[in-house]
Coordinates of C-alpha atoms in Angstrom, one line a residue:
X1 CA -23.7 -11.6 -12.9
X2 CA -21.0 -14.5 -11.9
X3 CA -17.2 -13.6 -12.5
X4 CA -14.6 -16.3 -11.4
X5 CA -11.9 -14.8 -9.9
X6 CA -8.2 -16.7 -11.0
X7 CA -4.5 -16.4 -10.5
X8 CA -2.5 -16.6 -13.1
X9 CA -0.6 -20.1 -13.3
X10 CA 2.4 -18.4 -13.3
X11 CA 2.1 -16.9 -10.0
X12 CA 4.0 -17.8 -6.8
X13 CA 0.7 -18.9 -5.1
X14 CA -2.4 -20.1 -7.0
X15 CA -5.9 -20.4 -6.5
X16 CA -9.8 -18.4 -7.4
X17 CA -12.8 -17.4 -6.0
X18 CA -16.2 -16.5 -7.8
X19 CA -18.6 -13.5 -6.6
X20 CA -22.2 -13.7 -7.7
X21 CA -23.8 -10.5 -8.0
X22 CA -21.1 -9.0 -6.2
X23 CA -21.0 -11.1 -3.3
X24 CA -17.8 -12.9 -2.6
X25 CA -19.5 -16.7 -2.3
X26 CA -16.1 -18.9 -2.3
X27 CA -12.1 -18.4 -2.3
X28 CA -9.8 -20.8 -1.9
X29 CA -5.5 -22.3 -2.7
X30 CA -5.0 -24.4 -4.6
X31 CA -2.3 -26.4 -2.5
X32 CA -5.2 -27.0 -0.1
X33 CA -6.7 -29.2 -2.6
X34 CA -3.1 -30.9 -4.2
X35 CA -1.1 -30.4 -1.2
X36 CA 1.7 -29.3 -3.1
X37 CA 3.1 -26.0 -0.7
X38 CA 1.5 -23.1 -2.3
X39 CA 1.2 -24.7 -5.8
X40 CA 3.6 -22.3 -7.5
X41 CA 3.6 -22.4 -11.5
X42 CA 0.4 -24.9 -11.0
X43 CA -3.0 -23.9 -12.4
X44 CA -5.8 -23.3 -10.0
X45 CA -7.8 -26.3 -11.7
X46 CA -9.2 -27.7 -8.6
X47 CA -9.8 -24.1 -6.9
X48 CA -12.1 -23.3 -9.8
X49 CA -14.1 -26.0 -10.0
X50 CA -14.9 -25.8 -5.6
X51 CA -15.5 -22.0 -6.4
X52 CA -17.8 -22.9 -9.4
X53 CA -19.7 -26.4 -7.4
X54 CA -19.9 -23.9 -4.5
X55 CA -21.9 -21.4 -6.6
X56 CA -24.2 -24.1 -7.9
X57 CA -23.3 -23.1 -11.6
X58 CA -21.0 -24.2 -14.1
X59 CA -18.5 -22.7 -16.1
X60 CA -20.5 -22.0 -18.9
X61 CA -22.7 -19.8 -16.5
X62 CA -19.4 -17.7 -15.8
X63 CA -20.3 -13.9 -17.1
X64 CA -16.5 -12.8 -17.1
X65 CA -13.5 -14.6 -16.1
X66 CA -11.1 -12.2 -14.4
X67 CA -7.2 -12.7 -14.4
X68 CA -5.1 -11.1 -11.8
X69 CA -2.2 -10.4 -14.9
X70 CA -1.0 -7.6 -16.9
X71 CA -3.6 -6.5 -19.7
X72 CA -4.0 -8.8 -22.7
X73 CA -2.8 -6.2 -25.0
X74 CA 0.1 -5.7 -23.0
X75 CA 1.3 -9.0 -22.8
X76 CA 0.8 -9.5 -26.3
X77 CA 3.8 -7.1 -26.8
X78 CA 6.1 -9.2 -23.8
X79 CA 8.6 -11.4 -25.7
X80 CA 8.7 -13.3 -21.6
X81 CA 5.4 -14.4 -21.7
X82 CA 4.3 -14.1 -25.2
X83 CA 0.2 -14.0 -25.1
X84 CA -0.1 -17.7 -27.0
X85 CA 2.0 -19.4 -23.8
X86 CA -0.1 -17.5 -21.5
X87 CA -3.5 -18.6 -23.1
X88 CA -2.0 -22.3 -22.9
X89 CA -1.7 -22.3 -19.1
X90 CA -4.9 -21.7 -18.3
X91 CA -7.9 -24.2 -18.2
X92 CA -10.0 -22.2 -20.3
X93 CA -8.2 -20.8 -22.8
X94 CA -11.1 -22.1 -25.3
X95 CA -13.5 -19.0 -23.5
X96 CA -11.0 -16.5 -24.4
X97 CA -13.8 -14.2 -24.7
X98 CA -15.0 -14.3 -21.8
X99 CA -11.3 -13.5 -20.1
X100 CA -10.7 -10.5 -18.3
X101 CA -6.7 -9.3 -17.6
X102 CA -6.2 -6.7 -14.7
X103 CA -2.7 -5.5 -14.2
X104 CA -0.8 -7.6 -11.3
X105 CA -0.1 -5.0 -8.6
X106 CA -3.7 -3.3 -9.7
X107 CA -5.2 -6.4 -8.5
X108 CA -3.2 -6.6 -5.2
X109 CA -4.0 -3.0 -4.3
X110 CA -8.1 -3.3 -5.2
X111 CA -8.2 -6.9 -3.6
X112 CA -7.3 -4.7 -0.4
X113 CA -8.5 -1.3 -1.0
X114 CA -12.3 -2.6 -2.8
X115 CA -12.8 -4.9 0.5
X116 CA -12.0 -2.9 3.2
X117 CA -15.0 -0.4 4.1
X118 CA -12.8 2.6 2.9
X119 CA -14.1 5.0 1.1
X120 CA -10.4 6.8 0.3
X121 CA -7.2 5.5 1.4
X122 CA -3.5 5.5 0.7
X123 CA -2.2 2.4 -0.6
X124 CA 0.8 0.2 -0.8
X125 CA 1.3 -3.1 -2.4
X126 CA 4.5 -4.5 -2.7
X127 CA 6.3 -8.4 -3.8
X128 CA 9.1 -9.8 -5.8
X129 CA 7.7 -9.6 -9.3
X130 CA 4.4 -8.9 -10.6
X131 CA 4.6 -8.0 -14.5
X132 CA 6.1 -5.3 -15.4
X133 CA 6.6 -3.5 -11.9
X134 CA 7.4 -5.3 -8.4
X135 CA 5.2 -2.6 -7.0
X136 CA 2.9 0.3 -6.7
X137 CA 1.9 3.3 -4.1
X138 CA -1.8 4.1 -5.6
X139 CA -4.4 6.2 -3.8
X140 CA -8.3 4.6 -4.0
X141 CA -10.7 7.3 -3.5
X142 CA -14.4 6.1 -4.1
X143 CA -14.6 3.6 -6.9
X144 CA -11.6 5.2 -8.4
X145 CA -7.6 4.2 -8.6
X146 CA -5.3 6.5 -9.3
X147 CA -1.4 4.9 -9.5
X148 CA 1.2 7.4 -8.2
X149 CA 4.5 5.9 -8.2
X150 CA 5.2 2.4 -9.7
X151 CA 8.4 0.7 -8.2
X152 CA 10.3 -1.5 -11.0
X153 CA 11.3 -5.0 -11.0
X154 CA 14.8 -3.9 -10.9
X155 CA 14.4 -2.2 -7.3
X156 CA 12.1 -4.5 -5.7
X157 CA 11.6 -4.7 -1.7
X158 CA 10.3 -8.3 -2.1
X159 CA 13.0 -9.9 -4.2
X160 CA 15.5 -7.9 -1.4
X161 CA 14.2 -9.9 1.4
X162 CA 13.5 -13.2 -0.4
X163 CA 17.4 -13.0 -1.6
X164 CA 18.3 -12.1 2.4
X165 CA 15.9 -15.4 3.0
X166 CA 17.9 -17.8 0.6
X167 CA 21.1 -15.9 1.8
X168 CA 20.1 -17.4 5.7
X169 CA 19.8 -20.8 4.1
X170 CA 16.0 -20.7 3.8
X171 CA 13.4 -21.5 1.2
X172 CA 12.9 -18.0 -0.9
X173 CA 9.0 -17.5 -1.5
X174 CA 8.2 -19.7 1.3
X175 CA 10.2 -19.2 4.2
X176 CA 10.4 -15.2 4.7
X177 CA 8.2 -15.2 8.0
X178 CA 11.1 -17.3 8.7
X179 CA 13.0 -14.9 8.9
X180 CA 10.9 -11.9 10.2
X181 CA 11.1 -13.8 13.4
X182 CA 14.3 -14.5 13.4
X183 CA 14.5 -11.2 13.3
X184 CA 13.6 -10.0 17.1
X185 CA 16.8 -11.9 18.3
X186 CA 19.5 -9.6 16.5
X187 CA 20.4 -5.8 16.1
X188 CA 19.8 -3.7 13.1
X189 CA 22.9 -2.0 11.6
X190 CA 21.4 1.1 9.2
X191 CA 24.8 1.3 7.4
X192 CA 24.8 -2.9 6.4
X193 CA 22.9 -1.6 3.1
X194 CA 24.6 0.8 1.6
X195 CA 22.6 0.3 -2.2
X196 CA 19.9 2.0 -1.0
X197 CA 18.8 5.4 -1.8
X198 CA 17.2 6.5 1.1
X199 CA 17.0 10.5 0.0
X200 CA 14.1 10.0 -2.3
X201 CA 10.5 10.2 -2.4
X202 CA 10.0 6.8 -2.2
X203 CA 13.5 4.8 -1.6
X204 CA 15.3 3.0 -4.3
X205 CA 17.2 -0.1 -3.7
X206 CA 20.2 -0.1 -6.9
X207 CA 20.2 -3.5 -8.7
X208 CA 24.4 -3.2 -9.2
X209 CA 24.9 -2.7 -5.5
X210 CA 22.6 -5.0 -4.2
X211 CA 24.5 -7.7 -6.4
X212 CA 27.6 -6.9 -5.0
X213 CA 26.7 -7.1 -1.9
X214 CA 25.0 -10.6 -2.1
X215 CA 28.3 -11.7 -3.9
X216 CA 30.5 -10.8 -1.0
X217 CA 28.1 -12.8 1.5
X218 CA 28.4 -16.4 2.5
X219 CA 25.0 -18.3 2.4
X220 CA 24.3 -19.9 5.6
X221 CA 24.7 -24.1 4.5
X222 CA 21.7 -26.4 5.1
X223 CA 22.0 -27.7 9.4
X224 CA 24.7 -25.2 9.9
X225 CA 23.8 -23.3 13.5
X226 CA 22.4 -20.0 13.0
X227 CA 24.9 -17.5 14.5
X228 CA 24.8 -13.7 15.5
X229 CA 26.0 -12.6 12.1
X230 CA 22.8 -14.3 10.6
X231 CA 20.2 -13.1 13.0
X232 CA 21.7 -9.4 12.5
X233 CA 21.4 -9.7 8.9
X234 CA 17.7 -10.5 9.3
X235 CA 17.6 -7.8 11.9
X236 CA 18.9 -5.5 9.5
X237 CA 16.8 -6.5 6.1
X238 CA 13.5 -6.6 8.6
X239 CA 14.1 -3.1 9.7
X240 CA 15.3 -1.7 6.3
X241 CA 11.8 -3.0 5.1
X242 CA 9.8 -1.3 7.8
X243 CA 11.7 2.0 7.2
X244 CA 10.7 1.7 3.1
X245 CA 7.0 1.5 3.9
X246 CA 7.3 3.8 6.4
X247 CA 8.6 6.0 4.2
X248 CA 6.3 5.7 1.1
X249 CA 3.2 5.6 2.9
X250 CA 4.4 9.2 4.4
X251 CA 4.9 10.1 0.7
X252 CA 1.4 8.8 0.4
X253 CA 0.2 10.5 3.7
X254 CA 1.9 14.1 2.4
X255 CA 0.1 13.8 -1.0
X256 CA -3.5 13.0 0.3
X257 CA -3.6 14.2 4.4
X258 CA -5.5 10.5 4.1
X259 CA -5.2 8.4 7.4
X260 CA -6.6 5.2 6.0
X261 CA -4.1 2.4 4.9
X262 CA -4.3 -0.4 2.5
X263 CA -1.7 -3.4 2.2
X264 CA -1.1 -5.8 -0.2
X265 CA 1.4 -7.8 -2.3
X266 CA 3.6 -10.7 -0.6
X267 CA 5.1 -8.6 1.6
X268 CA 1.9 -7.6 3.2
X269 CA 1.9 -10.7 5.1
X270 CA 5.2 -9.4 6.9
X271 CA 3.1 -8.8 10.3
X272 CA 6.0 -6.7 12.6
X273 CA 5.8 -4.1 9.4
X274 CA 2.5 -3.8 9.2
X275 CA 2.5 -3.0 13.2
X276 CA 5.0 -0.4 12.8
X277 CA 3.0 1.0 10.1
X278 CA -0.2 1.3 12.2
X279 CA 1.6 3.0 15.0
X280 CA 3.0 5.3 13.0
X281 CA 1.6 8.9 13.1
X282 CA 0.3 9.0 9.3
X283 CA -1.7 6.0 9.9
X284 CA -5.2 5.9 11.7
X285 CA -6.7 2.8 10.0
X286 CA -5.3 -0.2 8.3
X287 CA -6.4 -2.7 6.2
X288 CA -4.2 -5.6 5.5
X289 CA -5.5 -8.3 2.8
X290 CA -5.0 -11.8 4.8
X291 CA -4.7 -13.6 1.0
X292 CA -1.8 -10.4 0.6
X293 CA 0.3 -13.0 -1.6
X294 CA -0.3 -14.0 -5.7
X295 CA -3.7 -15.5 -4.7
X296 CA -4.9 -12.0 -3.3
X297 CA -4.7 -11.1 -7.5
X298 CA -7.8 -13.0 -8.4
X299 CA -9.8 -11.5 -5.7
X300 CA -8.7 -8.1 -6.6
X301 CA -9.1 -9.0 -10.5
X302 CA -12.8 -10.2 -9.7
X303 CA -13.4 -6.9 -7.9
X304 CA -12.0 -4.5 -10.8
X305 CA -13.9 -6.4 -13.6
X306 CA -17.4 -5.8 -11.5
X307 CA -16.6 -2.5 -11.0
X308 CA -15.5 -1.9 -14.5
X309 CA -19.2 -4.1 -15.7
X310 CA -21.6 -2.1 -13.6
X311 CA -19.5 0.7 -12.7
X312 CA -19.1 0.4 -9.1
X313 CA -17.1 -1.1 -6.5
X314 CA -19.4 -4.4 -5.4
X315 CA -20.5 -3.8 -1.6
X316 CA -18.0 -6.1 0.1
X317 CA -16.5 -5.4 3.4
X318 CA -14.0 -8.4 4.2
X319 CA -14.9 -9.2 8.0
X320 CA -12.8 -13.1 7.5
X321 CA -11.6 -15.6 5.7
X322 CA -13.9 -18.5 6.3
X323 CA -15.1 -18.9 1.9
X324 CA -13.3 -22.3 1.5
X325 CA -15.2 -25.7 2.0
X326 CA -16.9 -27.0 4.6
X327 CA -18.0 -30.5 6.0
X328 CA -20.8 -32.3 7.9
X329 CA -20.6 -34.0 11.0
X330 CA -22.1 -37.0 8.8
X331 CA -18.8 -36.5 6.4
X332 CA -16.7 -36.7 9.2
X333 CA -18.3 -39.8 11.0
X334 CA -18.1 -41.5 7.6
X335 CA -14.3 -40.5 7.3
X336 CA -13.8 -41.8 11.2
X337 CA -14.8 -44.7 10.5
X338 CA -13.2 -45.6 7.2
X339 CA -10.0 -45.9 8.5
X340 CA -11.7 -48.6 11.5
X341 CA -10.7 -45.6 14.3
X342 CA -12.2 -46.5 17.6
X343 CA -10.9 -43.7 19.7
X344 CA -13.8 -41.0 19.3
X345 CA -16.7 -40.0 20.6
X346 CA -20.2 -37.6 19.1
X347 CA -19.7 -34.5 21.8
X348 CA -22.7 -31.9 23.1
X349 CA -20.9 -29.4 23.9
X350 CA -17.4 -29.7 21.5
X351 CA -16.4 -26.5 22.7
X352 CA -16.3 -27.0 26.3
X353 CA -14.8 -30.0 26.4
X354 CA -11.5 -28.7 24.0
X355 CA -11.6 -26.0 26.4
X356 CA -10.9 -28.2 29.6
X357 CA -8.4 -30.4 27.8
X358 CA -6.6 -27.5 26.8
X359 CA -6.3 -25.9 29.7
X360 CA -4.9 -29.2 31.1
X361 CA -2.3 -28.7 28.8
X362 CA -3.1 -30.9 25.7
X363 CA -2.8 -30.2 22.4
X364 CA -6.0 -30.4 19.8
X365 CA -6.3 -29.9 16.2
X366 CA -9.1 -28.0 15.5
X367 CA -11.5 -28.7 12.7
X368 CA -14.5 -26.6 12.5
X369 CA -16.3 -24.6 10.3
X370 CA -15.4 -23.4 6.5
X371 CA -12.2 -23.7 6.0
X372 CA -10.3 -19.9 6.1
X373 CA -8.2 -18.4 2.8
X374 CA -4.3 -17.0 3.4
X375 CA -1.7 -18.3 5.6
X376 CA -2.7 -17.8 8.1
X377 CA -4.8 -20.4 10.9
X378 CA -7.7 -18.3 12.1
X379 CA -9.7 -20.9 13.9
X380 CA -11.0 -22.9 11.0
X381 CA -7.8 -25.7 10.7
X382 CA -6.0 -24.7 13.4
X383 CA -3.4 -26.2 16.1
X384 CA -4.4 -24.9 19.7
X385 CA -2.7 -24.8 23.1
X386 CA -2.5 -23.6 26.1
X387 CA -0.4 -20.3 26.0
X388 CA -0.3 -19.9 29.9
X389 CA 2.4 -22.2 29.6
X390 CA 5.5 -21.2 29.2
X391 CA 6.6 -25.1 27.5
X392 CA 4.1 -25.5 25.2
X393 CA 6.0 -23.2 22.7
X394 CA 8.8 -25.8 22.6
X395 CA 6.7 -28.4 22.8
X396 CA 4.1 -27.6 19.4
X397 CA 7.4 -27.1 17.6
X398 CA 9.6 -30.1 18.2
X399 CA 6.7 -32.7 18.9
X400 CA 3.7 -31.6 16.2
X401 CA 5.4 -29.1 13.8
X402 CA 8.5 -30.5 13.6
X403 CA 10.0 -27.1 13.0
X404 CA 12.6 -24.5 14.4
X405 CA 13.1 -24.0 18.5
X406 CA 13.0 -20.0 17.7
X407 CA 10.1 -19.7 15.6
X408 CA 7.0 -17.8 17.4
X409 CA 3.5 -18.7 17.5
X410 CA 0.5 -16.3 17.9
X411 CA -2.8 -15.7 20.1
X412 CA -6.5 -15.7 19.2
X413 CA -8.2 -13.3 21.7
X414 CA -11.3 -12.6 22.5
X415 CA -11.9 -9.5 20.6
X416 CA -13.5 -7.7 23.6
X417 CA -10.3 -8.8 25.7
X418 CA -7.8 -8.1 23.5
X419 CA -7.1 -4.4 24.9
X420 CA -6.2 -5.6 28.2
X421 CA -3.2 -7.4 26.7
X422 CA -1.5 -5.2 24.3
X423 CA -0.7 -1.2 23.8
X424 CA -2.4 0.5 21.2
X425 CA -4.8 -2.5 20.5
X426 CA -6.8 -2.2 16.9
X427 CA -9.3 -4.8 15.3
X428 CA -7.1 -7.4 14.1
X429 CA -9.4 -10.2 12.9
X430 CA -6.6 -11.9 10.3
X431 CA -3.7 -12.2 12.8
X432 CA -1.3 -10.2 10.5
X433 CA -0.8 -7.1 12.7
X434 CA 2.1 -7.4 15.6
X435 CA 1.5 -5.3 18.7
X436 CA 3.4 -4.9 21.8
X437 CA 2.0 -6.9 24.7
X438 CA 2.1 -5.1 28.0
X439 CA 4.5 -6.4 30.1
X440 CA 2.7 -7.7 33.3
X441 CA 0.5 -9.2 30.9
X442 CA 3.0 -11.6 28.8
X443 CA 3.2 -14.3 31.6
X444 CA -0.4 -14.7 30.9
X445 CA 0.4 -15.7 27.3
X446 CA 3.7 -16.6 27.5
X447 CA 4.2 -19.4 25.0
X448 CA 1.9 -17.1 22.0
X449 CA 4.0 -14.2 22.8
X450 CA 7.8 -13.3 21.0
X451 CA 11.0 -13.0 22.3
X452 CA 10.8 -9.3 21.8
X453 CA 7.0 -9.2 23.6
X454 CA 5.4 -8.3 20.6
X455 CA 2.5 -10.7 20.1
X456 CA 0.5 -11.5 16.4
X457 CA -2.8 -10.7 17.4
X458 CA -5.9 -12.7 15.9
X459 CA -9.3 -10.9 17.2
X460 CA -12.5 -13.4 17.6
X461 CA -15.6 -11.7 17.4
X462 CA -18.6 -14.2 18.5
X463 CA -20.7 -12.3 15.5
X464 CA -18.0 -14.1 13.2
X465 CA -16.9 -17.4 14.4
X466 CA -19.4 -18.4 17.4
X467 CA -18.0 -21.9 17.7
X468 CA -14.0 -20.3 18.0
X469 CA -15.6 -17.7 20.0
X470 CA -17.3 -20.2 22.4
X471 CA -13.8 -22.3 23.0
X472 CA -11.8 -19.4 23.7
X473 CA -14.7 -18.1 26.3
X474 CA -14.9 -21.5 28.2
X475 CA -11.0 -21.7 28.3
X476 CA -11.5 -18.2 30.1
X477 CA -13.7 -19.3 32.5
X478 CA -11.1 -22.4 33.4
X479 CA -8.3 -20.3 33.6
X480 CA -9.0 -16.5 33.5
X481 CA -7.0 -16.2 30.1
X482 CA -8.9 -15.2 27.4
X483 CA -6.8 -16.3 24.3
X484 CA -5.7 -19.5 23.1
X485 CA -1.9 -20.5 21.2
X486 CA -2.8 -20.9 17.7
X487 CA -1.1 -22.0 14.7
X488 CA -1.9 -23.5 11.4
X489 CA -3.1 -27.1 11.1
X490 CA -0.5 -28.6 9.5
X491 CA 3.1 -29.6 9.8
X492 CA 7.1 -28.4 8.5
X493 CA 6.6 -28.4 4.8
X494 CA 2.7 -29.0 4.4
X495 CA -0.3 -27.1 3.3
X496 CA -3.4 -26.4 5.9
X497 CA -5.1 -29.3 6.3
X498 CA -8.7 -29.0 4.5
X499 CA -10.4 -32.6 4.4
X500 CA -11.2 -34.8 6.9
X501 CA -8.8 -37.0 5.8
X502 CA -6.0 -34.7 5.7
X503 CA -6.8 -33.7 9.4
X504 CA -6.9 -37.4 10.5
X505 CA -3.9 -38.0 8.6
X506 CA -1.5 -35.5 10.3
X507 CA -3.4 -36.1 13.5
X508 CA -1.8 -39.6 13.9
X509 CA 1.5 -38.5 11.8
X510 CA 2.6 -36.0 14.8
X511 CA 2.6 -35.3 18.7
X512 CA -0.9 -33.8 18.7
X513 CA -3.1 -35.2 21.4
X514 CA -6.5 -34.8 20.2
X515 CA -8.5 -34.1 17.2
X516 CA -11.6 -31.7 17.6
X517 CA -13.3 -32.1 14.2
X518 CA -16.6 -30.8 14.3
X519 CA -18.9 -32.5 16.9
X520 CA -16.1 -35.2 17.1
X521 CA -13.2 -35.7 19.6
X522 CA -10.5 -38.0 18.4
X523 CA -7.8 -39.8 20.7
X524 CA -5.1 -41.8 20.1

């Protein structure tokens, strides 16, 4: 059985995946392929047919086609989206009998809870809008969902901080990690939002209050210096977040005596909440989708229409990301020498070699391997440096990214080293958990570690990624560090890179110093 796996065009964040027989075989954005950031309101055209060329069928071959959006019989009742505007986004709305609806927030939750190895766990998914609700707290026990407590448009956490994002003069629905860093360097004041309920089961933001209080605040103009008042504010809307979760996942906790957490929904990809979450005393285990935005929906859509079909949850257990496309060292020669470059060489051993360059404290762009899904850079287009030193923070952001002094970057570990490094260490193989690095430790990765010390752990198991693996272990033996600065491949304002092309491009359009793209090293 083959079900294609799509967002809705509608969505914040577009893209599919297809699982044959259950097994997840490709999932991939859309903007990797148009290179348009995140490709809102933009069908996942170019998604679906990799996913489909990837499975070696067609899309006539397609069993069900499963959309992470509210229920066709609902929508047909929505005078928003009525059901004939819906049917005319979508590239197939000719097979309308082979397509599938599965409530937004549904989706989110099962895209986490189906792929986590869990067989019962409290769960919270949470964004800005997703149909009818902004969020749910469900509990997943077996192959079964039951939805607890829905939270309504009109109260939602995500459209909070996104308005608190455009508030700071940043980009809402893009720039919100923006803003969770900027976080760490102000102070919290629990009595800045006074719209929100806090003496309920689950907390509830009022609509009327909250617009009050945006109208009495001054939104920070574009260049203009970011000042105490502005970092408290994101203090203040970072903590107030935590505090929500915190509080319904207790709820949850109270209802079940469950341990086990799922996350999903936008603000899932908040990674200081979800480490306050997993040190809290209700949570044991905690699985956090790494796709936890709008394009997490047509995993989780693919998942509930298999279990719906043959009446159980397909045997997944998502260990990484790595389901996008791939490309052969031939491919890459071929692209090389397209563009008449003469600065490469074929290497024996790619993974040494990056590792001695980087530990002489050059920069590399790393190319290798299929291509991850989510956000987040996990080793498969990534930007690596050398996070003994204490420069090279300032120096990835002004010379290759081209973005913001203050903004963090994050360490991939060895996942057998990891525990030496941070406090209350847990497998953390999608770099969206923030621990607290132990003090005498944060010289050692000094430019991949916050302000604050907390650090946004990626773990590398050799099992998983044995070329990452391999780079990060010789860089170990050079310097006795096992962890590497990593960020994504790309720079202020673009998607990951995914091509050849697109890697060679912002290679020579930024301060990088070499390109390590698959057995190739590239110079300038």
């Amino acid at each position: 059985m083959i079900i294609l796996g799509v967002t809705h065009p509608i969505s914040w964040n577009n893209g599919a995946c297809i699982l044959v027989d259950g097994k997840l075989i490709a999932m991939v954005e859309e903007e990797r392929f148009n290179r348009f950031k995140h490709s809102p309101r933009v069908s996942a055209d170019m998604s679906i047919e990799f996913c489909l060329k990837r499975a070696g069928v067609t899309l006539d071959d397609v069993d069900h086609i499963a959309i992470g959006w509210e229920s066709a019989e609902r929508q047909k009742k929505k005078k928003r989206y009525p059901w004939d505007f819906l049917l005319r986004q979508l590239p197939f709305r000719h097979m309308e009998e082979k397509m599938k609806f599965v409530n937004h927030h549904v989706a989110h939750a099962l895209s986490s809870y189906y792929v986590s190895g869990y067989d019962h766990s409290n769960i919270v998914s949470l964004d800005g809008y997703g149909g009818s609700e902004s969020g749910i707290l469900a509990i997943g026990e077996g192959d079964e969902l039951r939805v607890v407590k829905s939270v309504p448009n009109r109260n939602s956490w995500g459209h909070l901080y996104s308005e608190i994002t455009r508030m700071l003069g940043f980009k809402s629905h893009s720039d919100e990690g923006k803003v969770m860093g900027l976080a760490a360097y102000g102070q919290h004041d629990e009595k800045e939002f006074t719209f929100i309920d806090w003496d309920r089961d689950i907390p509830l933001i009022d609509k009327k209050g909250f617009k009050k209080y945006l109208s009495g605040l001054t939104q920070r103009k574009k260049g203009e210096e970011l000042n105490q008042r502005h970092k408290n504010l994101a203090a203040t809307v970072q903590h107030t977040l935590e505090r929500a979760t915190l509080q319904m996942s207790s709820y949850l906790h109270n209802i079940t005596g469950y341990k086990n957490l799922c996350v999903s929904g936008g603000c899932a990809l908040n990674c200081s909440m979800n480490g306050v979450l997993l040190r809290s005393d209700h949570v044991d285990n905690i699985f956090v989708q790494p796709a936890a935005h709008d394009i997490g929906t047509a995993l989780g859509a693919a998942v509930s229409v298999y279990k719906d079909v043959v009446g159980h949850r397909p045997d997944i257990v998502l260990e990484h990301p790595y389901y996008g496309p791939d490309y052969t060292n031939e491919e890459v020669e071929f692209e090389l020498k397209k563009y008449k470059l003469n600065n490469f060489k074929r290497c024996n051993d790619i993974a040494k070699e990056t590792a001695t360059l980087i530990a002489d404290n050059k920069t590399v762009g790393w190319f290798q391997g299929r291509m991850e899904f989510g956000p987040r850079a996990l080793g498969g287009r990534s930007i690596l440096g050398n996070p003994k030193n204490k420069d090279m923070k300032d120096i990835v952001n002004k010379s290759i990214k081209g973005r913001e002094p203050w903004r963090p970057f994050a360490p991939s570990f060895l996942a057998e080293d990891a525990a030496d490094y941070v406090k209350q260490p847990y497998k953390s193989p999608f770099m969206i958990i923030a621990f607290q690095a132990i003090e005498e430790k944060v010289s050692e990765i000094a430019s991949a570690a916050h302000v604050d010390n907390t650090v946004r752990v990626q773990t590398v198991r050799k099992k998983i990624f044995p070329r990452y693996w391999e780079l990060i272990n010789e860089f170990k033996k050079i310097t006795g560090v096992p962890a590497l600065l990593n960020t994504s491949f790309n720079v202020a304002g673009q998607p990951i890179v995914c091509t050849p092309r697109d890697a060679i491009m912002t290679f020579f359009g930024c301060g990088l110093d070499y390109l390590a793209i698959e057995d190739y090293l590239v110079w300038k």
